[in-house]
Amino acid sequence: MSCHVPQSPLCPISVSSASPGAPQCPPCVTQSVLCVPSVSHSVPPWSLWPLFSMAPLAQTLALPAMTVTTAAITIVRLDMAQKPFDGQNGCGDDKNKLSELKHFDFLKNGSDSSTLTKDQAIALLVYTMKSVYSDFNAAVRTAGNSSQEYQDNFYFKTLHFLLTQALQKLRDPNECLNVSRGVKDVQFDVKLGDKVRFGEFTSLLLDKKVAQGYGADTMFEVHTCHGVDIRKFSFNESEKEVQIPPFETFEVTKVTREGKKVQIELRSTGTVSNDDCEPLKGGSLPRNSPHLGGLLLATVAMAVAVGTL
């Protein structure tokens, strides 16, 4: 017997069973993640991008640039990433009334053990889920094309804003961190002295040995002064994850090539932003939205179980 799982954010594959008595295909449940409706009625109100199961490194660090594929290695130009939406300018407390989240009673009060509000902590947890960050970062990389692109086609406004708030609140202005990231099957084209940024929320690790386990075709050694240790809020606490915001800039201080492998050393030079703080236009999520509610409830349950909230 052969059955086909419907194409949806959580079901991009076909499933076959070998005999008539084999179990039936499990039902597929679609899901939207912290999405905000578009102001344009011609655009679908929820993100329908497939949540592909991808190698986290290549997707996390892939930037909007011309790429050249040679054998199994993809070469990507690392630059100042002009198209991503960073939206940090002028983002203050004027957006604290996030009705998309506030109608859930358990999000109304901040956590006693953290400087973050519960919605900010949950945003960090949600982002570290493998099924979320690849689509989220893909959207971030193009949302800065124009204000219209952001308003009409960027469905992660709430998540982006909460992540930006969370990193700004958790950051210690007197602390810089040395972190690493290993990448498989991708090399980044840079020169000594180049000014670059990742252009998206990027995860690097405090433990270099763990980072090397993800790949060795490109190894990043990064000195960040705006990255934040988020292991307390991550689903992968053992990896000692540091989150770097899209607006932090770096100088390439060293490039070492050994055969087909390259090591790139970056040092923080400050921040840059192409975008003013954009309002959360387009209304709020419906109060009876089952997808968002289910996701948040599941995330909160996990957060309580691991002691984050």
Coordinates of N, CA and C in Angstrom, one line a residue, residues 55-193:
A55 N 20.4 20.6 7.3 CA 21.6 20.8 8.1 C 21.6 22.2 8.7
P56 N 21.6 22.3 10.0 CA 21.4 23.6 10.6 C 22.5 24.6 10.3
L57 N 23.8 24.2 10.2 CA 24.8 25.2 9.9 C 24.7 25.9 8.6
A58 N 24.6 25.1 7.5 CA 24.6 25.7 6.2 C 23.4 26.6 6.0
Q59 N 22.3 26.3 6.6 CA 21.1 27.2 6.5 C 21.3 28.4 7.4
T60 N 21.8 28.2 8.6 CA 21.9 29.3 9.5 C 22.9 30.4 9.0
L61 N 23.9 30.0 8.3 CA 24.9 30.9 7.9 C 24.8 31.3 6.5
A62 N 23.9 30.7 5.7 CA 23.8 31.0 4.3 C 23.3 32.4 4.1
L63 N 24.0 33.2 3.3 CA 23.6 34.6 3.1 C 23.1 34.9 1.7
P64 N 22.4 36.0 1.5 CA 21.9 36.3 0.1 C 23.1 36.8 -0.7
A65 N 23.6 36.0 -1.5 CA 24.8 36.3 -2.3 C 24.9 35.4 -3.5
M66 N 25.8 35.8 -4.4 CA 26.1 34.9 -5.6 C 26.9 33.7 -5.1
T67 N 26.5 32.5 -5.4 CA 27.2 31.3 -5.0 C 27.8 30.6 -6.2
V68 N 28.9 29.9 -6.0 CA 29.5 29.1 -7.0 C 29.7 27.7 -6.5
T69 N 29.2 26.7 -7.1 CA 29.3 25.3 -6.7 C 30.4 24.6 -7.4
T70 N 31.3 24.1 -6.6 CA 32.4 23.3 -7.1 C 32.4 21.9 -6.5
A71 N 32.1 20.9 -7.2 CA 32.0 19.5 -6.7 C 31.0 19.6 -5.5
A72 N 31.4 19.2 -4.3 CA 30.4 19.1 -3.2 C 30.5 20.4 -2.3
I73 N 31.3 21.3 -2.7 CA 31.5 22.5 -1.9 C 30.8 23.7 -2.6
T74 N 30.0 24.4 -1.8 CA 29.4 25.6 -2.3 C 30.1 26.8 -1.7
I75 N 30.5 27.8 -2.6 CA 31.2 29.0 -2.2 C 30.2 30.1 -2.1
V76 N 30.2 30.8 -1.0 CA 29.3 31.9 -0.7 C 30.0 33.1 -0.4
R77 N 29.7 34.2 -1.0 CA 30.3 35.5 -0.7 C 29.8 36.1 0.6
L78 N 30.6 36.3 1.6 CA 30.3 36.9 2.9 C 30.5 38.4 2.8
D79 N 29.5 39.2 3.0 CA 29.6 40.7 2.9 C 28.8 41.4 3.9
M80 N 28.4 42.6 3.6 CA 27.6 43.4 4.6 C 26.1 43.1 4.5
A81 N 25.7 42.2 3.7 CA 24.3 41.7 3.7 C 23.3 42.9 3.7
Q82 N 23.1 43.5 2.6 CA 22.3 44.7 2.5 C 20.8 44.5 2.5
K83 N 20.4 43.2 2.2 CA 18.9 43.0 2.0 C 18.2 42.6 3.3
P84 N 18.9 42.0 4.3 CA 18.2 41.5 5.4 C 17.5 42.6 6.2
F85 N 16.4 42.3 6.8 CA 15.7 43.3 7.7 C 16.3 43.1 9.1
D86 N 16.8 44.2 9.7 CA 17.3 44.1 11.1 C 16.4 44.9 12.0
G87 N 15.9 46.1 11.5 CA 14.8 46.8 12.3 C 15.1 47.1 13.7
Q88 N 16.4 47.5 14.1 CA 16.7 47.8 15.5 C 16.5 49.2 15.8
N89 N 16.6 50.1 14.7 CA 16.6 51.5 15.0 C 15.3 52.0 15.6
G90 N 15.3 52.6 16.8 CA 14.1 53.2 17.4 C 13.2 52.2 18.0
C91 N 13.6 50.9 18.1 CA 12.7 49.9 18.7 C 12.9 50.0 20.2
G92 N 11.9 50.6 20.9 CA 11.9 50.7 22.3 C 10.7 50.0 22.9
D93 N 10.1 50.7 23.9 CA 9.0 50.1 24.6 C 7.7 50.3 23.9
D94 N 7.7 51.1 22.8 CA 6.4 51.4 22.1 C 5.8 50.2 21.5
K95 N 6.5 49.0 21.5 CA 5.8 47.8 20.9 C 5.5 46.8 22.0
N96 N 5.5 47.2 23.2 CA 5.3 46.2 24.3 C 3.9 45.6 24.3
K97 N 3.0 46.3 23.7 CA 1.6 45.7 23.7 C 1.5 44.8 22.5
L98 N 2.0 43.6 22.6 CA 2.0 42.6 21.5 C 0.8 41.8 21.7
S99 N -0.4 42.2 21.1 CA -1.6 41.5 21.3 C -1.6 40.1 20.8
E100 N -0.7 39.8 19.8 CA -0.5 38.5 19.3 C -0.2 37.5 20.4
L101 N 0.4 37.9 21.4 CA 0.8 37.0 22.5 C 0.2 37.3 23.8
K102 N -0.2 38.5 24.1 CA -0.6 38.9 25.4 C -2.0 38.3 25.8
H103 N -2.8 37.8 24.8 CA -4.1 37.3 25.2 C -3.9 35.9 25.9
F104 N -2.7 35.3 25.8 CA -2.5 34.1 26.6 C -2.1 34.5 28.0
D105 N -3.0 34.1 29.0 CA -2.8 34.5 30.3 C -1.4 34.2 30.9
F106 N -0.8 33.1 30.5 CA 0.4 32.7 31.1 C 1.6 33.5 30.6
L107 N 1.3 34.4 29.7 CA 2.4 35.3 29.2 C 2.4 36.7 29.7
K108 N 1.4 37.0 30.6 CA 1.2 38.3 31.1 C 2.2 38.8 32.1
N109 N 2.9 37.9 32.8 CA 3.8 38.3 33.8 C 5.2 37.8 33.5
G110 N 6.2 38.6 33.9 CA 7.6 38.2 33.6 C 8.0 37.1 34.5
S111 N 9.1 36.4 34.2 CA 9.7 35.4 34.9 C 10.5 35.9 36.1
D112 N 10.4 35.3 37.3 CA 11.1 35.7 38.5 C 12.6 35.5 38.3
S113 N 13.0 34.5 37.5 CA 14.4 34.1 37.4 C 15.1 34.7 36.2
S114 N 14.5 35.6 35.5 CA 15.1 36.1 34.3 C 14.7 37.5 34.1
T115 N 15.6 38.3 33.5 CA 15.2 39.7 33.1 C 14.3 39.7 31.9
L116 N 14.0 38.6 31.3 CA 13.1 38.6 30.1 C 11.7 38.4 30.6
T117 N 10.8 38.9 29.8 CA 9.4 38.6 29.9 C 9.2 37.1 29.4
K118 N 8.1 36.5 29.7 CA 7.9 35.2 29.3 C 7.8 35.1 27.8
D119 N 7.2 36.1 27.2 CA 7.1 36.0 25.7 C 8.4 36.1 25.0
Q120 N 9.3 36.9 25.6 CA 10.7 37.0 25.1 C 11.4 35.7 25.2
A121 N 11.3 35.1 26.4 CA 12.0 33.8 26.7 C 11.4 32.7 25.7
I122 N 10.1 32.7 25.5 CA 9.5 31.7 24.6 C 10.0 31.9 23.2
A123 N 10.1 33.2 22.8 CA 10.6 33.5 21.5 C 12.0 32.8 21.2
L124 N 12.9 32.9 22.3 CA 14.2 32.3 22.2 C 14.1 30.8 22.0
L125 N 13.2 30.2 22.9 CA 13.0 28.8 22.8 C 12.5 28.3 21.4
V126 N 11.5 29.1 20.9 CA 10.9 28.7 19.6 C 12.0 28.8 18.5
Y127 N 12.8 29.9 18.6 CA 13.8 30.1 17.5 C 14.8 28.9 17.5
T128 N 15.1 28.3 18.6 CA 16.1 27.3 18.7 C 15.6 25.9 18.2
M129 N 14.3 25.9 17.9 CA 13.7 24.6 17.4 C 14.1 24.5 15.9
K130 N 14.6 23.3 15.5 CA 15.2 23.1 14.2 C 14.1 23.4 13.1
S131 N 12.9 23.2 13.4 CA 11.8 23.3 12.4 C 11.4 24.8 12.2
V132 N 12.1 25.7 12.9 CA 11.7 27.1 12.9 C 12.7 28.0 12.3
Y133 N 14.0 27.9 12.7 CA 14.9 28.9 12.4 C 15.3 29.0 11.0
S134 N 15.3 27.9 10.2 CA 15.7 27.9 8.8 C 14.7 28.8 8.0
D135 N 13.4 28.6 8.2 CA 12.4 29.4 7.5 C 12.4 30.9 8.0
F136 N 12.6 31.0 9.3 CA 12.6 32.4 9.8 C 13.8 33.2 9.2
N137 N 15.0 32.6 9.2 CA 16.2 33.3 8.7 C 16.1 33.5 7.2
A138 N 15.5 32.6 6.5 CA 15.3 32.8 5.1 C 14.4 34.0 4.8
A139 N 13.4 34.2 5.6 CA 12.5 35.4 5.5 C 13.2 36.6 5.9
V140 N 14.0 36.6 7.0 CA 14.8 37.8 7.4 C 15.7 38.2 6.3
R141 N 16.3 37.3 5.6 CA 17.3 37.7 4.6 C 16.8 38.5 3.4
T142 N 15.5 38.4 3.2 CA 14.9 39.2 2.1 C 13.9 40.3 2.5
A143 N 13.5 40.3 3.8 CA 12.5 41.2 4.3 C 13.0 42.7 4.2
G144 N 14.3 42.9 4.1 CA 14.8 44.3 4.1 C 14.9 44.8 2.7
N145 N 14.4 44.1 1.7 CA 14.4 44.6 0.3 C 13.7 46.0 0.2
S146 N 12.5 46.1 0.9 CA 11.8 47.3 1.0 C 10.8 47.3 2.1
S147 N 10.2 48.4 2.5 CA 9.2 48.5 3.5 C 8.0 47.7 3.1
Q148 N 7.7 47.7 1.8 CA 6.5 47.0 1.3 C 6.7 45.5 1.4
E149 N 8.0 45.0 1.1 CA 8.3 43.6 1.3 C 8.1 43.2 2.7
Y150 N 8.6 44.0 3.6 CA 8.4 43.7 5.1 C 6.9 43.6 5.5
Q151 N 6.2 44.6 5.0 CA 4.8 44.7 5.5 C 3.9 43.6 4.9
D152 N 4.2 43.3 3.6 CA 3.3 42.3 2.9 C 3.7 40.9 3.0
N153 N 5.0 40.6 3.1 CA 5.5 39.2 2.9 C 6.4 38.7 4.0
F154 N 6.6 39.5 5.1 CA 7.3 39.0 6.2 C 6.4 38.6 7.3
Y155 N 6.3 37.3 7.5 CA 5.2 36.8 8.4 C 5.8 36.5 9.8
F156 N 7.0 37.0 10.1 CA 7.6 36.7 11.4 C 7.8 38.0 12.2
K157 N 7.0 39.0 12.1 CA 7.3 40.3 12.7 C 7.4 40.1 14.2
T158 N 6.4 39.4 14.8 CA 6.5 39.3 16.3 C 7.7 38.5 16.8
L159 N 8.0 37.4 16.1 CA 9.2 36.6 16.5 C 10.5 37.5 16.4
H160 N 10.6 38.2 15.3 CA 11.8 39.0 15.0 C 11.9 40.1 16.1
F161 N 10.8 40.8 16.4 CA 10.9 41.8 17.4 C 11.2 41.3 18.8
L162 N 10.6 40.2 19.2 CA 10.9 39.6 20.5 C 12.3 39.1 20.6
L163 N 12.8 38.5 19.6 CA 14.2 38.1 19.6 C 15.2 39.3 19.7
T164 N 14.9 40.3 19.0 CA 15.7 41.5 19.1 C 15.7 42.1 20.5
Q165 N 14.5 42.2 21.1 CA 14.3 42.7 22.4 C 15.1 41.8 23.4
A166 N 14.9 40.5 23.3 CA 15.6 39.5 24.2 C 17.1 39.7 24.2
L167 N 17.7 39.7 23.0 CA 19.1 39.8 22.9 C 19.6 41.2 23.5
Q168 N 18.9 42.2 23.2 CA 19.3 43.5 23.8 C 19.2 43.5 25.3
K169 N 18.2 42.9 25.8 CA 18.0 42.8 27.3 C 19.0 41.9 28.0
L170 N 19.4 40.8 27.3 CA 20.3 39.9 28.0 C 21.8 40.3 27.8
R171 N 22.1 41.1 26.8 CA 23.5 41.5 26.5 C 24.2 42.2 27.7
D172 N 25.4 41.8 28.0 CA 26.2 42.5 28.9 C 27.2 43.4 28.1
P173 N 27.0 44.8 28.2 CA 27.8 45.7 27.4 C 29.3 45.6 27.7
N174 N 29.7 45.0 28.8 CA 31.1 44.9 29.2 C 31.7 43.6 28.9
E175 N 30.9 42.7 28.2 CA 31.4 41.4 27.9 C 31.4 41.1 26.4
C176 N 32.6 40.5 26.0 CA 32.7 40.0 24.6 C 33.0 38.5 24.8
L177 N 32.6 37.7 23.8 CA 32.7 36.3 23.8 C 33.5 35.8 22.6
N178 N 34.2 34.7 22.8 CA 34.9 34.0 21.7 C 34.1 32.8 21.4
V179 N 33.6 32.7 20.2 CA 32.7 31.6 19.8 C 33.2 31.0 18.4
S180 N 32.7 29.8 18.2 CA 33.1 29.1 16.9 C 31.9 28.5 16.2
R181 N 32.0 28.3 14.9 CA 31.0 27.6 14.1 C 31.7 26.8 13.0
G182 N 31.4 25.6 12.9 CA 31.9 24.8 11.8 C 30.8 24.6 10.8
V183 N 31.2 24.6 9.5 CA 30.2 24.5 8.4 C 30.6 23.4 7.5
K184 N 29.7 22.5 7.1 CA 30.0 21.4 6.2 C 29.5 21.8 4.8
D185 N 30.3 21.5 3.8 CA 30.0 21.7 2.3 C 29.8 23.1 1.9
V186 N 30.2 24.1 2.7 CA 30.1 25.5 2.3 C 31.4 26.2 2.7
Q187 N 31.9 27.0 1.7 CA 33.0 27.9 2.0 C 32.6 29.3 1.8
F188 N 33.1 30.2 2.6 CA 32.7 31.6 2.5 C 33.9 32.4 1.9
D189 N 33.6 33.2 0.9 CA 34.6 34.0 0.1 C 34.8 35.3 0.8
V190 N 35.9 35.5 1.5 CA 36.3 36.8 2.2 C 37.7 37.0 2.0
K191 N 38.1 38.3 2.3 CA 39.5 38.7 2.2 C 39.9 39.4 3.5
L192 N 41.1 39.4 3.9 CA 41.6 40.0 5.1 C 41.2 41.5 5.0
G193 N 40.6 42.0 6.1 CA 40.2 43.4 6.2 C 38.8 43.7 5.8

